[in-house]
Amino acid sequence: MPPQHLSTGQLGENIACHYLGKKGYRIVVRNYTNTSGVRLGEIDIVALYKGKIVFVEVKTRTKKGEDALPPEANINRDKLRKLMRIGNVYLQETRQKDKAYGFDAITVVIDELSGKALVKHLPDIFL
């Protein structure tokens, strides 16, 4: 069972970080928001993988039935636009505009009965 003090989103992000770490990603920042100007949103995870900056969106759901929409259904055009904007701000603020980068998504579905999580990694969600 997940610890009671963690929200579903926090738990999903922890699971995603562990998953990425096992795949060779190095986590640089979690829950990044821009430090100046109008708040543009948040990037759940910023990681490095094979010399590339990877911005990772994490969507987590608890399993409540077979008819539930998969978490990735919530990654729509508006969400992708926001990710692109905040990702560009991160690159500017960290002076890494010339570095290779990409956007991944990780979905986590937590079965409340068993406490197990199903993780799906969707690399390069922008083509």
GROMACS .gro file of C-alpha atoms in nm:
model
  127
    1MET     CA    1   0.000   0.000   0.000
    2PRO     CA    2   0.123   0.353  -0.076
    3PRO     CA    3   0.220   0.571   0.220
    4GLN     CA    4  -0.077   0.779   0.336
    5HIS     CA    5   0.119   1.105   0.339
    6LEU     CA    6   0.188   1.095  -0.037
    7SER     CA    7  -0.069   1.218  -0.285
    8THR     CA    8  -0.137   1.002  -0.589
    9GLY     CA    9   0.063   1.246  -0.805
   10GLN     CA   10   0.363   1.248  -0.572
   11LEU     CA   11   0.360   0.870  -0.554
   12GLY     CA   12   0.347   0.847  -0.934
   13GLU     CA   13   0.639   1.087  -0.968
   14ASN     CA   14   0.843   0.884  -0.717
   15ILE     CA   15   0.769   0.566  -0.912
   16ALA     CA   16   0.858   0.740  -1.240
   17CYS     CA   17   1.191   0.865  -1.098
   18HIS     CA   18   1.278   0.516  -0.979
   19TYR     CA   19   1.184   0.371  -1.319
   20LEU     CA   20   1.389   0.630  -1.508
   21GLY     CA   21   1.688   0.578  -1.277
   22LYS     CA   22   1.685   0.206  -1.355
   23LYS     CA   23   1.683   0.292  -1.728
   24GLY     CA   24   1.994   0.509  -1.696
   25TYR     CA   25   1.834   0.854  -1.669
   26ARG     CA   26   1.984   1.100  -1.420
   27ILE     CA   27   1.719   1.311  -1.248
   28VAL     CA   28   1.822   1.678  -1.245
   29VAL     CA   29   1.511   1.857  -1.116
   30ARG     CA   30   1.165   1.764  -0.998
   31ASN     CA   31   0.864   1.996  -1.018
   32TYR     CA   32   1.042   2.272  -1.209
   33THR     CA   33   0.860   2.606  -1.241
   34ASN     CA   34   0.994   2.923  -1.395
   35THR     CA   35   1.148   3.169  -1.148
   36SER     CA   36   1.057   3.494  -1.321
   37GLY     CA   37   0.756   3.639  -1.499
   38VAL     CA   38   0.415   3.479  -1.517
   39ARG     CA   39   0.412   3.121  -1.391
   40LEU     CA   40   0.387   2.905  -1.702
   41GLY     CA   41   0.331   2.571  -1.539
   42GLU     CA   42   0.543   2.287  -1.413
   43ILE     CA   43   0.763   2.015  -1.553
   44ASP     CA   44   0.734   1.706  -1.336
   45ILE     CA   45   1.085   1.573  -1.404
   46VAL     CA   46   1.389   1.710  -1.585
   47ALA     CA   47   1.644   1.438  -1.653
   48LEU     CA   48   1.958   1.374  -1.853
   49TYR     CA   49   1.982   1.070  -2.078
   50LYS     CA   50   2.272   1.004  -2.315
   51GLY     CA   51   2.367   1.373  -2.322
   52LYS     CA   52   2.012   1.492  -2.391
   53ILE     CA   53   1.784   1.690  -2.161
   54VAL     CA   54   1.453   1.508  -2.123
   55PHE     CA   55   1.144   1.684  -1.989
   56VAL     CA   56   0.907   1.423  -1.845
   57GLU     CA   57   0.534   1.463  -1.787
   58VAL     CA   58   0.398   1.213  -1.536
   59LYS     CA   59   0.030   1.117  -1.526
   60THR     CA   60  -0.087   0.891  -1.244
   61ARG     CA   61  -0.420   0.726  -1.179
   62THR     CA   62  -0.550   0.470  -0.936
   63LYS     CA   63  -0.721   0.168  -1.085
   64LYS     CA   64  -1.090   0.207  -1.016
   65GLY     CA   65  -1.242   0.002  -1.291
   66GLU     CA   66  -1.191  -0.133  -1.636
   67ASP     CA   67  -1.374   0.157  -1.807
   68ALA     CA   68  -1.147   0.432  -1.677
   69LEU     CA   69  -0.958   0.642  -1.931
   70PRO     CA   70  -0.585   0.573  -1.946
   71PRO     CA   71  -0.371   0.847  -1.789
   72GLU     CA   72  -0.218   0.944  -2.124
   73ALA     CA   73  -0.563   1.060  -2.240
   74ASN     CA   74  -0.500   1.372  -2.031
   75ILE     CA   75  -0.195   1.471  -2.235
   76ASN     CA   76  -0.374   1.687  -2.487
   77ARG     CA   77  -0.272   1.963  -2.728
   78ASP     CA   78  -0.296   2.236  -2.461
   79LYS     CA   79  -0.080   2.035  -2.219
   80LEU     CA   80   0.181   1.977  -2.490
   81ARG     CA   81   0.186   2.350  -2.572
   82LYS     CA   82   0.244   2.434  -2.204
   83LEU     CA   83   0.523   2.175  -2.180
   84MET     CA   84   0.696   2.325  -2.481
   85ARG     CA   85   0.678   2.678  -2.335
   86ILE     CA   86   0.804   2.585  -1.988
   87GLY     CA   87   1.072   2.360  -2.142
   88ASN     CA   88   1.202   2.654  -2.346
   89VAL     CA   89   1.208   2.872  -2.032
   90TYR     CA   90   1.408   2.602  -1.849
   91LEU     CA   91   1.661   2.594  -2.133
   92GLN     CA   92   1.694   2.975  -2.122
   93GLU     CA   93   1.717   2.998  -1.742
   94THR     CA   94   1.983   2.728  -1.726
   95ARG     CA   95   2.168   2.864  -2.032
   96GLN     CA   96   2.136   2.538  -2.223
   97LYS     CA   97   1.949   2.658  -2.533
   98ASP     CA   98   2.194   2.481  -2.764
   99LYS     CA   99   2.167   2.142  -2.591
  100ALA     CA  100   1.964   1.856  -2.739
  101TYR     CA  101   1.632   1.801  -2.564
  102GLY     CA  102   1.312   1.604  -2.587
  103PHE     CA  103   0.981   1.538  -2.413
  104ASP     CA  104   0.870   1.205  -2.269
  105ALA     CA  105   0.562   1.099  -2.078
  106ILE     CA  106   0.531   0.835  -1.812
  107THR     CA  107   0.197   0.698  -1.706
  108VAL     CA  108   0.148   0.516  -1.379
  109VAL     CA  109  -0.163   0.318  -1.291
  110ILE     CA  110  -0.173   0.210  -0.928
  111ASP     CA  111  -0.387  -0.087  -0.831
  112GLU     CA  112  -0.520   0.009  -0.489
  113LEU     CA  113  -0.593  -0.351  -0.393
  114SER     CA  114  -0.252  -0.499  -0.466
  115GLY     CA  115  -0.045  -0.180  -0.428
  116LYS     CA  116   0.131  -0.262  -0.756
  117ALA     CA  117   0.193  -0.003  -1.023
  118LEU     CA  118   0.188  -0.041  -1.400
  119VAL     CA  119   0.437   0.200  -1.562
  120LYS     CA  120   0.429   0.295  -1.929
  121HIS     CA  121   0.708   0.508  -2.079
  122LEU     CA  122   0.620   0.710  -2.388
  123PRO     CA  123   0.946   0.853  -2.524
  124ASP     CA  124   0.960   1.148  -2.763
  125ILE     CA  125   0.598   1.258  -2.740
  126PHE     CA  126   0.681   1.541  -2.982
  127LEU     CA  127   0.791   1.421  -3.325
   0.00000   0.00000   0.00000
